[in-house]
């Protein structure tokens, strides 16, 4: 992946054989997707992953070397499991363990990832968001979770739908805004679905002049961590 800026011109950002802190795998996936945010910082992940290549998400601030945000085999925060390895029973290219990666103006990274409990018949995955700088990933939701959509009404998540990939500067669909609010759709085991918003790691406001988040915390001012915005019934078995 090459990067161009007026001060430094064209230079390599990440390349095969590069030493990257936290990256313990020998080879580097060639099918890399860069996502650039408002500040020019970059998240990089592989859209597809061959059976012998680990999946990984990198983050690089301007002037700094890339570092690992999440990788195959690492502990998946909030689950007691690990991020899965690509299916090594297949010889062709397979979908990456990480998908729908989004980078916002706070340098937060949201992503969907498959878990080690996944099988060819059942994908077990979850949705995570990091803090600013792409650090300390926090689980937002995962398949198998029970979500309270109304008082005394809990439903079990069968599938998560989250919009990405995007750097929030490219016009692509994004499930995370620059404050760090997350919006996703949960499909439940009873056939219904809900649009869910989480602001567990969101900033309190954006500086209108700079377009960057600032902290304006007031006691009791924040929304609930998870809020169900709309619940959709089972439409005769037709999904979203």
C-alpha atoms as an extended CHARMM CRD file, in Angstrom:
* protein
*
       240  EXT
         1         1  UNK       CA              0.0000000000        0.0000000000        0.0000000000  PROA      1               0.0000000000
         2         2  UNK       CA              1.4630000000        3.3530000000       -1.0630000000  PROA      2               0.0000000000
         3         3  UNK       CA              0.6570000000        6.7540000000        0.4020000000  PROA      3               0.0000000000
         4         4  UNK       CA              0.9850000000       10.2120000000       -1.1430000000  PROA      4               0.0000000000
         5         5  UNK       CA              0.9880000000       13.5600000000        0.6270000000  PROA      5               0.0000000000
         6         6  UNK       CA              2.2920000000       16.9420000000       -0.6360000000  PROA      6               0.0000000000
         7         7  UNK       CA              5.0990000000       17.1590000000        1.9470000000  PROA      7               0.0000000000
         8         8  UNK       CA              6.5760000000       13.6750000000        1.5930000000  PROA      8               0.0000000000
         9         9  UNK       CA              5.4080000000       12.6330000000       -1.8600000000  PROA      9               0.0000000000
        10        10  UNK       CA              4.7830000000        8.9660000000       -2.6300000000  PROA      10              0.0000000000
        11        11  UNK       CA              6.0760000000        6.4430000000       -0.1170000000  PROA      11              0.0000000000
        12        12  UNK       CA              5.2540000000        2.8820000000        0.9750000000  PROA      12              0.0000000000
        13        13  UNK       CA              2.8970000000        2.6130000000        3.9400000000  PROA      13              0.0000000000
        14        14  UNK       CA              2.9260000000       -1.1560000000        4.3570000000  PROA      14              0.0000000000
        15        15  UNK       CA              4.6940000000       -3.8320000000        2.3060000000  PROA      15              0.0000000000
        16        16  UNK       CA              5.7070000000       -7.4930000000        2.2690000000  PROA      16              0.0000000000
        17        17  UNK       CA              8.6190000000       -8.1800000000        4.6400000000  PROA      17              0.0000000000
        18        18  UNK       CA              8.0120000000       -5.0420000000        6.7200000000  PROA      18              0.0000000000
        19        19  UNK       CA              8.4890000000       -5.4110000000       10.4750000000  PROA      19              0.0000000000
        20        20  UNK       CA              5.2350000000       -4.4050000000       12.1730000000  PROA      20              0.0000000000
        21        21  UNK       CA              4.8860000000       -4.3450000000       15.9870000000  PROA      21              0.0000000000
        22        22  UNK       CA              2.4950000000       -7.0560000000       17.1360000000  PROA      22              0.0000000000
        23        23  UNK       CA              2.4910000000       -8.8510000000       13.7690000000  PROA      23              0.0000000000
        24        24  UNK       CA              3.9810000000      -12.2830000000       14.3960000000  PROA      24              0.0000000000
        25        25  UNK       CA              2.9980000000      -13.9210000000       11.1130000000  PROA      25              0.0000000000
        26        26  UNK       CA              5.6080000000      -14.3410000000        8.4050000000  PROA      26              0.0000000000
        27        27  UNK       CA              3.6150000000      -13.4440000000        5.3170000000  PROA      27              0.0000000000
        28        28  UNK       CA              1.3810000000      -10.4900000000        4.5090000000  PROA      28              0.0000000000
        29        29  UNK       CA             -1.8980000000      -10.7120000000        2.6420000000  PROA      29              0.0000000000
        30        30  UNK       CA             -1.6540000000       -9.0370000000       -0.7670000000  PROA      30              0.0000000000
        31        31  UNK       CA             -5.3430000000       -8.1570000000       -1.1480000000  PROA      31              0.0000000000
        32        32  UNK       CA             -5.2390000000       -5.1750000000        1.2150000000  PROA      32              0.0000000000
        33        33  UNK       CA             -7.9280000000       -2.4780000000        1.4890000000  PROA      33              0.0000000000
        34        34  UNK       CA             -6.9060000000        0.9860000000        2.8530000000  PROA      34              0.0000000000
        35        35  UNK       CA             -9.5000000000        3.1950000000        4.5640000000  PROA      35              0.0000000000
        36        36  UNK       CA             -8.5820000000        6.8830000000        5.0140000000  PROA      36              0.0000000000
        37        37  UNK       CA            -10.2880000000        9.2200000000        7.5030000000  PROA      37              0.0000000000
        38        38  UNK       CA            -10.6450000000       13.0170000000        7.8090000000  PROA      38              0.0000000000
        39        39  UNK       CA             -7.1620000000       13.4180000000        9.3380000000  PROA      39              0.0000000000
        40        40  UNK       CA             -5.4700000000       11.2560000000        6.6960000000  PROA      40              0.0000000000
        41        41  UNK       CA             -4.9150000000        8.3310000000        9.0570000000  PROA      41              0.0000000000
        42        42  UNK       CA             -5.3430000000        4.8540000000        7.6210000000  PROA      42              0.0000000000
        43        43  UNK       CA             -6.8510000000        1.5150000000        8.6080000000  PROA      43              0.0000000000
        44        44  UNK       CA             -5.8670000000       -1.4580000000        6.4280000000  PROA      44              0.0000000000
        45        45  UNK       CA             -7.4060000000       -4.9130000000        6.2270000000  PROA      45              0.0000000000
        46        46  UNK       CA             -7.6190000000       -7.8040000000        3.7780000000  PROA      46              0.0000000000
        47        47  UNK       CA            -10.9530000000       -8.0900000000        1.9630000000  PROA      47              0.0000000000
        48        48  UNK       CA            -10.2350000000      -11.7570000000        1.2370000000  PROA      48              0.0000000000
        49        49  UNK       CA             -7.7320000000      -14.0930000000        2.8420000000  PROA      49              0.0000000000
        50        50  UNK       CA             -6.0740000000      -17.1950000000        1.4290000000  PROA      50              0.0000000000
        51        51  UNK       CA             -6.2150000000      -20.3810000000        3.5050000000  PROA      51              0.0000000000
        52        52  UNK       CA             -2.5780000000      -20.0670000000        4.6250000000  PROA      52              0.0000000000
        53        53  UNK       CA             -2.5960000000      -16.3280000000        5.3740000000  PROA      53              0.0000000000
        54        54  UNK       CA             -3.8460000000      -14.8700000000        8.6830000000  PROA      54              0.0000000000
        55        55  UNK       CA             -6.4550000000      -12.1160000000        8.7380000000  PROA      55              0.0000000000
        56        56  UNK       CA             -5.4530000000       -8.8310000000       10.3530000000  PROA      56              0.0000000000
        57        57  UNK       CA             -6.4620000000       -5.1730000000       10.7390000000  PROA      57              0.0000000000
        58        58  UNK       CA             -3.6900000000       -2.5430000000       10.8240000000  PROA      58              0.0000000000
        59        59  UNK       CA             -3.8520000000        1.1270000000       11.8260000000  PROA      59              0.0000000000
        60        60  UNK       CA             -1.3810000000        3.8420000000       10.8520000000  PROA      60              0.0000000000
        61        61  UNK       CA             -1.3550000000        7.4650000000       11.9870000000  PROA      61              0.0000000000
        62        62  UNK       CA              0.4680000000        9.9890000000        9.8440000000  PROA      62              0.0000000000
        63        63  UNK       CA              4.1820000000        9.8380000000       10.5740000000  PROA      63              0.0000000000
        64        64  UNK       CA              3.9470000000        6.5390000000       12.4780000000  PROA      64              0.0000000000
        65        65  UNK       CA              4.4940000000        2.9330000000       11.4720000000  PROA      65              0.0000000000
        66        66  UNK       CA              1.5240000000        0.5470000000       11.1320000000  PROA      66              0.0000000000
        67        67  UNK       CA              0.4870000000       -1.5210000000       14.1320000000  PROA      67              0.0000000000
        68        68  UNK       CA             -1.9370000000       -4.3750000000       14.6710000000  PROA      68              0.0000000000
        69        69  UNK       CA             -5.4870000000       -3.6200000000       15.8460000000  PROA      69              0.0000000000
        70        70  UNK       CA             -6.8410000000       -7.1850000000       15.6770000000  PROA      70              0.0000000000
        71        71  UNK       CA             -5.5400000000      -10.4370000000       14.2150000000  PROA      71              0.0000000000
        72        72  UNK       CA             -6.3490000000      -14.0810000000       13.7100000000  PROA      72              0.0000000000
        73        73  UNK       CA             -5.7460000000      -16.0790000000       16.8970000000  PROA      73              0.0000000000
        74        74  UNK       CA             -5.8760000000      -13.0690000000       19.2280000000  PROA      74              0.0000000000
        75        75  UNK       CA             -8.2830000000      -13.0620000000       22.1450000000  PROA      75              0.0000000000
        76        76  UNK       CA            -11.6430000000      -11.5860000000       21.0850000000  PROA      76              0.0000000000
        77        77  UNK       CA            -12.5300000000       -9.0940000000       23.8550000000  PROA      77              0.0000000000
        78        78  UNK       CA            -15.7390000000       -9.7810000000       25.7430000000  PROA      78              0.0000000000
        79        79  UNK       CA            -16.2070000000      -13.3390000000       24.4480000000  PROA      79              0.0000000000
        80        80  UNK       CA            -13.7560000000      -15.7500000000       26.0880000000  PROA      80              0.0000000000
        81        81  UNK       CA            -12.8980000000      -16.8840000000       22.5350000000  PROA      81              0.0000000000
        82        82  UNK       CA            -10.3610000000      -16.0030000000       19.8500000000  PROA      82              0.0000000000
        83        83  UNK       CA            -10.7030000000      -14.3870000000       16.4480000000  PROA      83              0.0000000000
        84        84  UNK       CA            -11.0090000000      -17.2540000000       13.9840000000  PROA      84              0.0000000000
        85        85  UNK       CA             -8.4940000000      -18.4920000000       11.4440000000  PROA      85              0.0000000000
        86        86  UNK       CA             -9.4950000000      -18.6950000000        7.7660000000  PROA      86              0.0000000000
        87        87  UNK       CA            -10.9370000000      -22.0900000000        6.8600000000  PROA      87              0.0000000000
        88        88  UNK       CA             -7.8510000000      -24.1410000000        6.0310000000  PROA      88              0.0000000000
        89        89  UNK       CA             -9.9190000000      -26.9540000000        4.5280000000  PROA      89              0.0000000000
        90        90  UNK       CA            -10.2870000000      -24.8080000000        1.4180000000  PROA      90              0.0000000000
        91        91  UNK       CA             -7.5340000000      -24.1920000000       -1.1230000000  PROA      91              0.0000000000
        92        92  UNK       CA             -9.1160000000      -21.1580000000       -2.7800000000  PROA      92              0.0000000000
        93        93  UNK       CA             -9.3610000000      -17.6060000000       -1.4730000000  PROA      93              0.0000000000
        94        94  UNK       CA            -11.9340000000      -17.2580000000        1.2980000000  PROA      94              0.0000000000
        95        95  UNK       CA            -13.6760000000      -14.3150000000        2.9400000000  PROA      95              0.0000000000
        96        96  UNK       CA            -11.5580000000      -12.6270000000        5.5740000000  PROA      96              0.0000000000
        97        97  UNK       CA            -12.2000000000      -13.2260000000        9.2670000000  PROA      97              0.0000000000
        98        98  UNK       CA            -12.6110000000       -9.4260000000        9.5370000000  PROA      98              0.0000000000
        99        99  UNK       CA            -15.1900000000       -7.5560000000        7.4580000000  PROA      99              0.0000000000
       100       100  UNK       CA            -17.1160000000       -4.2750000000        7.1830000000  PROA      100             0.0000000000
       101       101  UNK       CA            -14.2520000000       -2.3170000000        8.7620000000  PROA      101             0.0000000000
       102       102  UNK       CA            -15.0070000000        1.3800000000        9.4190000000  PROA      102             0.0000000000
       103       103  UNK       CA            -12.5580000000        4.1420000000       10.4710000000  PROA      103             0.0000000000
       104       104  UNK       CA            -13.9100000000        7.4500000000       11.7990000000  PROA      104             0.0000000000
       105       105  UNK       CA            -12.4570000000       10.9090000000       12.4980000000  PROA      105             0.0000000000
       106       106  UNK       CA            -11.5800000000        9.9370000000       16.0970000000  PROA      106             0.0000000000
       107       107  UNK       CA             -9.3990000000        7.1000000000       14.7660000000  PROA      107             0.0000000000
       108       108  UNK       CA            -11.9050000000        4.6130000000       16.1320000000  PROA      108             0.0000000000
       109       109  UNK       CA            -12.2140000000        1.3660000000       14.2060000000  PROA      109             0.0000000000
       110       110  UNK       CA            -15.3880000000       -0.7160000000       14.1200000000  PROA      110             0.0000000000
       111       111  UNK       CA            -15.4120000000       -4.1740000000       12.5760000000  PROA      111             0.0000000000
       112       112  UNK       CA            -17.2360000000       -7.4790000000       12.3180000000  PROA      112             0.0000000000
       113       113  UNK       CA            -15.1570000000      -10.5890000000       13.0670000000  PROA      113             0.0000000000
       114       114  UNK       CA            -15.6960000000      -14.3370000000       13.0260000000  PROA      114             0.0000000000
       115       115  UNK       CA            -15.0300000000      -16.2280000000       16.2490000000  PROA      115             0.0000000000
       116       116  UNK       CA            -13.1700000000      -19.4680000000       16.8630000000  PROA      116             0.0000000000
       117       117  UNK       CA            -16.4680000000      -21.2180000000       17.6310000000  PROA      117             0.0000000000
       118       118  UNK       CA            -17.5800000000      -20.7850000000       14.0020000000  PROA      118             0.0000000000
       119       119  UNK       CA            -18.1150000000      -23.8620000000       11.8450000000  PROA      119             0.0000000000
       120       120  UNK       CA            -18.7920000000      -24.3930000000        8.1220000000  PROA      120             0.0000000000
       121       121  UNK       CA            -22.4970000000      -24.6620000000        8.9750000000  PROA      121             0.0000000000
       122       122  UNK       CA            -22.7620000000      -21.8000000000       11.4760000000  PROA      122             0.0000000000
       123       123  UNK       CA            -20.8410000000      -18.5180000000       11.5080000000  PROA      123             0.0000000000
       124       124  UNK       CA            -20.4070000000      -17.1440000000       15.0250000000  PROA      124             0.0000000000
       125       125  UNK       CA            -19.3990000000      -13.5120000000       14.8060000000  PROA      125             0.0000000000
       126       126  UNK       CA            -19.5790000000      -10.2190000000       16.6450000000  PROA      126             0.0000000000
       127       127  UNK       CA            -19.2350000000       -6.4570000000       16.2700000000  PROA      127             0.0000000000
       128       128  UNK       CA            -16.4310000000       -4.5330000000       17.9990000000  PROA      128             0.0000000000
       129       129  UNK       CA            -15.3950000000       -0.8830000000       18.2990000000  PROA      129             0.0000000000
       130       130  UNK       CA            -12.0430000000        0.4480000000       19.4840000000  PROA      130             0.0000000000
       131       131  UNK       CA            -11.2110000000        3.5720000000       21.4300000000  PROA      131             0.0000000000
       132       132  UNK       CA             -9.4890000000        6.5400000000       19.7520000000  PROA      132             0.0000000000
       133       133  UNK       CA             -6.2330000000        5.4610000000       18.1170000000  PROA      133             0.0000000000
       134       134  UNK       CA             -7.5650000000        2.0150000000       17.2920000000  PROA      134             0.0000000000
       135       135  UNK       CA             -6.8340000000        0.6290000000       20.7560000000  PROA      135             0.0000000000
       136       136  UNK       CA             -8.7550000000       -1.4470000000       23.3260000000  PROA      136             0.0000000000
       137       137  UNK       CA            -11.4960000000       -3.0830000000       21.2510000000  PROA      137             0.0000000000
       138       138  UNK       CA            -14.8490000000       -3.4200000000       23.0250000000  PROA      138             0.0000000000
       139       139  UNK       CA            -17.5650000000       -5.9060000000       22.0930000000  PROA      139             0.0000000000
       140       140  UNK       CA            -20.8670000000       -4.2790000000       21.0770000000  PROA      140             0.0000000000
       141       141  UNK       CA            -22.8860000000       -7.3950000000       20.2260000000  PROA      141             0.0000000000
       142       142  UNK       CA            -22.4350000000      -10.9770000000       19.0410000000  PROA      142             0.0000000000
       143       143  UNK       CA            -24.4870000000      -13.7770000000       17.5850000000  PROA      143             0.0000000000
       144       144  UNK       CA            -26.2100000000      -15.6360000000       20.4310000000  PROA      144             0.0000000000
       145       145  UNK       CA            -26.6110000000      -12.5420000000       22.6360000000  PROA      145             0.0000000000
       146       146  UNK       CA            -30.0000000000      -11.8030000000       24.1740000000  PROA      146             0.0000000000
       147       147  UNK       CA            -31.1580000000       -8.2220000000       23.5050000000  PROA      147             0.0000000000
       148       148  UNK       CA            -34.0080000000       -6.5600000000       25.4110000000  PROA      148             0.0000000000
       149       149  UNK       CA            -36.1090000000       -4.8850000000       22.7150000000  PROA      149             0.0000000000
       150       150  UNK       CA            -38.8780000000       -3.8870000000       25.1620000000  PROA      150             0.0000000000
       151       151  UNK       CA            -39.5680000000       -4.4230000000       28.8560000000  PROA      151             0.0000000000
       152       152  UNK       CA            -39.6290000000       -8.1830000000       29.5440000000  PROA      152             0.0000000000
       153       153  UNK       CA            -39.0280000000       -8.9110000000       25.8390000000  PROA      153             0.0000000000
       154       154  UNK       CA            -35.6090000000      -10.4110000000       25.1690000000  PROA      154             0.0000000000
       155       155  UNK       CA            -34.6720000000      -11.8870000000       21.7970000000  PROA      155             0.0000000000
       156       156  UNK       CA            -31.6080000000      -13.8750000000       20.7520000000  PROA      156             0.0000000000
       157       157  UNK       CA            -29.4350000000      -12.5070000000       17.9270000000  PROA      157             0.0000000000
       158       158  UNK       CA            -29.1870000000      -14.8190000000       14.9040000000  PROA      158             0.0000000000
       159       159  UNK       CA            -27.3340000000      -12.4530000000       12.5630000000  PROA      159             0.0000000000
       160       160  UNK       CA            -25.6720000000       -9.0070000000       12.6980000000  PROA      160             0.0000000000
       161       161  UNK       CA            -25.7700000000       -6.5680000000        9.7700000000  PROA      161             0.0000000000
       162       162  UNK       CA            -23.3110000000       -3.6480000000        9.8960000000  PROA      162             0.0000000000
       163       163  UNK       CA            -22.5040000000       -1.2340000000        7.0490000000  PROA      163             0.0000000000
       164       164  UNK       CA            -18.9130000000       -0.9430000000        5.8120000000  PROA      164             0.0000000000
       165       165  UNK       CA            -16.1280000000       -0.7680000000        4.7570000000  PROA      165             0.0000000000
       166       166  UNK       CA            -15.5790000000        2.9940000000        4.9140000000  PROA      166             0.0000000000
       167       167  UNK       CA            -13.2400000000        5.7200000000        6.1250000000  PROA      167             0.0000000000
       168       168  UNK       CA            -16.2120000000        8.1090000000        6.4780000000  PROA      168             0.0000000000
       169       169  UNK       CA            -14.6580000000       10.2950000000        3.7650000000  PROA      169             0.0000000000
       170       170  UNK       CA            -15.2980000000        8.1070000000        0.7240000000  PROA      170             0.0000000000
       171       171  UNK       CA            -19.0830000000        8.2330000000        0.3060000000  PROA      171             0.0000000000
       172       172  UNK       CA            -19.4250000000        4.5490000000        1.1790000000  PROA      172             0.0000000000
       173       173  UNK       CA            -22.0840000000        3.2300000000        3.5460000000  PROA      173             0.0000000000
       174       174  UNK       CA            -20.9230000000        3.3470000000        7.1700000000  PROA      174             0.0000000000
       175       175  UNK       CA            -22.4250000000        1.9800000000       10.3790000000  PROA      175             0.0000000000
       176       176  UNK       CA            -20.3360000000        4.3230000000       12.5820000000  PROA      176             0.0000000000
       177       177  UNK       CA            -20.3170000000        8.1170000000       12.5990000000  PROA      177             0.0000000000
       178       178  UNK       CA            -17.4290000000       10.4120000000       13.5340000000  PROA      178             0.0000000000
       179       179  UNK       CA            -18.6520000000       10.6660000000       17.1420000000  PROA      179             0.0000000000
       180       180  UNK       CA            -18.3180000000        6.9120000000       17.4730000000  PROA      180             0.0000000000
       181       181  UNK       CA            -22.0080000000        6.0150000000       17.5430000000  PROA      181             0.0000000000
       182       182  UNK       CA            -22.6850000000        2.5360000000       16.1540000000  PROA      182             0.0000000000
       183       183  UNK       CA            -25.8480000000        1.5550000000       14.2680000000  PROA      183             0.0000000000
       184       184  UNK       CA            -26.5330000000       -2.0140000000       13.1710000000  PROA      184             0.0000000000
       185       185  UNK       CA            -29.3990000000       -4.3800000000       12.4370000000  PROA      185             0.0000000000
       186       186  UNK       CA            -29.9010000000       -7.4940000000       14.5510000000  PROA      186             0.0000000000
       187       187  UNK       CA            -31.9390000000      -10.3470000000       13.1130000000  PROA      187             0.0000000000
       188       188  UNK       CA            -33.3670000000      -12.5790000000       15.8300000000  PROA      188             0.0000000000
       189       189  UNK       CA            -34.0280000000      -16.2890000000       16.0540000000  PROA      189             0.0000000000
       190       190  UNK       CA            -37.8180000000      -15.6970000000       16.0890000000  PROA      190             0.0000000000
       191       191  UNK       CA            -37.6460000000      -14.0910000000       12.6140000000  PROA      191             0.0000000000
       192       192  UNK       CA            -38.0150000000      -10.4780000000       13.8060000000  PROA      192             0.0000000000
       193       193  UNK       CA            -35.3160000000       -7.8010000000       13.5690000000  PROA      193             0.0000000000
       194       194  UNK       CA            -34.3310000000       -4.5080000000       15.2060000000  PROA      194             0.0000000000
       195       195  UNK       CA            -32.2460000000       -1.4530000000       14.3540000000  PROA      195             0.0000000000
       196       196  UNK       CA            -29.9210000000       -0.8710000000       17.3170000000  PROA      196             0.0000000000
       197       197  UNK       CA            -27.7640000000        2.1340000000       18.2720000000  PROA      197             0.0000000000
       198       198  UNK       CA            -24.8350000000        1.9930000000       20.6990000000  PROA      198             0.0000000000
       199       199  UNK       CA            -22.8970000000        4.9840000000       21.9950000000  PROA      199             0.0000000000
       200       200  UNK       CA            -20.7490000000        3.1270000000       24.5440000000  PROA      200             0.0000000000
       201       201  UNK       CA            -17.5280000000        4.7180000000       23.2320000000  PROA      201             0.0000000000
       202       202  UNK       CA            -18.9390000000        7.8230000000       21.5390000000  PROA      202             0.0000000000
       203       203  UNK       CA            -17.6960000000       11.3800000000       21.9920000000  PROA      203             0.0000000000
       204       204  UNK       CA            -20.1290000000       13.8740000000       23.5010000000  PROA      204             0.0000000000
       205       205  UNK       CA            -19.8740000000       16.4640000000       20.7190000000  PROA      205             0.0000000000
       206       206  UNK       CA            -18.0290000000       17.4890000000       17.5690000000  PROA      206             0.0000000000
       207       207  UNK       CA            -16.0620000000       20.6980000000       17.1830000000  PROA      207             0.0000000000
       208       208  UNK       CA            -17.8730000000       22.3590000000       14.2770000000  PROA      208             0.0000000000
       209       209  UNK       CA            -14.8020000000       24.3230000000       13.1510000000  PROA      209             0.0000000000
       210       210  UNK       CA            -12.4480000000       21.3490000000       13.0080000000  PROA      210             0.0000000000
       211       211  UNK       CA            -14.9400000000       18.5460000000       12.4650000000  PROA      211             0.0000000000
       212       212  UNK       CA            -13.2930000000       16.5960000000       15.2590000000  PROA      212             0.0000000000
       213       213  UNK       CA            -14.7590000000       15.3110000000       18.5300000000  PROA      213             0.0000000000
       214       214  UNK       CA            -14.4170000000       17.1800000000       21.8130000000  PROA      214             0.0000000000
       215       215  UNK       CA            -15.4130000000       16.1550000000       25.3230000000  PROA      215             0.0000000000
       216       216  UNK       CA            -18.4270000000       17.9560000000       26.7800000000  PROA      216             0.0000000000
       217       217  UNK       CA            -19.5840000000       15.5750000000       29.4650000000  PROA      217             0.0000000000
       218       218  UNK       CA            -22.6090000000       16.4500000000       31.5770000000  PROA      218             0.0000000000
       219       219  UNK       CA            -23.9580000000       14.1040000000       34.2200000000  PROA      219             0.0000000000
       220       220  UNK       CA            -26.8330000000       12.0550000000       32.8430000000  PROA      220             0.0000000000
       221       221  UNK       CA            -26.6050000000       13.6380000000       29.4170000000  PROA      221             0.0000000000
       222       222  UNK       CA            -25.5120000000       10.5770000000       27.4480000000  PROA      222             0.0000000000
       223       223  UNK       CA            -27.8930000000        8.1480000000       25.7690000000  PROA      223             0.0000000000
       224       224  UNK       CA            -28.1230000000        4.5590000000       26.9870000000  PROA      224             0.0000000000
       225       225  UNK       CA            -25.2860000000        2.3410000000       25.8620000000  PROA      225             0.0000000000
       226       226  UNK       CA            -27.6430000000        0.3230000000       23.6360000000  PROA      226             0.0000000000
       227       227  UNK       CA            -30.9720000000        1.6220000000       22.3630000000  PROA      227             0.0000000000
       228       228  UNK       CA            -33.3970000000       -0.2410000000       20.1110000000  PROA      228             0.0000000000
       229       229  UNK       CA            -34.6000000000        2.2590000000       17.5010000000  PROA      229             0.0000000000
       230       230  UNK       CA            -37.0980000000        0.0770000000       15.6300000000  PROA      230             0.0000000000
       231       231  UNK       CA            -38.3430000000       -3.4870000000       15.8140000000  PROA      231             0.0000000000
       232       232  UNK       CA            -39.4620000000       -5.2300000000       12.6580000000  PROA      232             0.0000000000
       233       233  UNK       CA            -41.7530000000       -8.2920000000       12.6910000000  PROA      233             0.0000000000
       234       234  UNK       CA            -41.2160000000      -11.4870000000       10.7570000000  PROA      234             0.0000000000
       235       235  UNK       CA            -42.5710000000      -10.6250000000        7.2970000000  PROA      235             0.0000000000
       236       236  UNK       CA            -43.7860000000      -14.1060000000        6.3850000000  PROA      236             0.0000000000
       237       237  UNK       CA            -40.2760000000      -15.4480000000        6.5420000000  PROA      237             0.0000000000
       238       238  UNK       CA            -38.8150000000      -12.7110000000        4.3170000000  PROA      238             0.0000000000
       239       239  UNK       CA            -35.6550000000      -11.2410000000        5.8290000000  PROA      239             0.0000000000
       240       240  UNK       CA            -34.2440000000       -7.7610000000        5.4460000000  PROA      240             0.0000000000
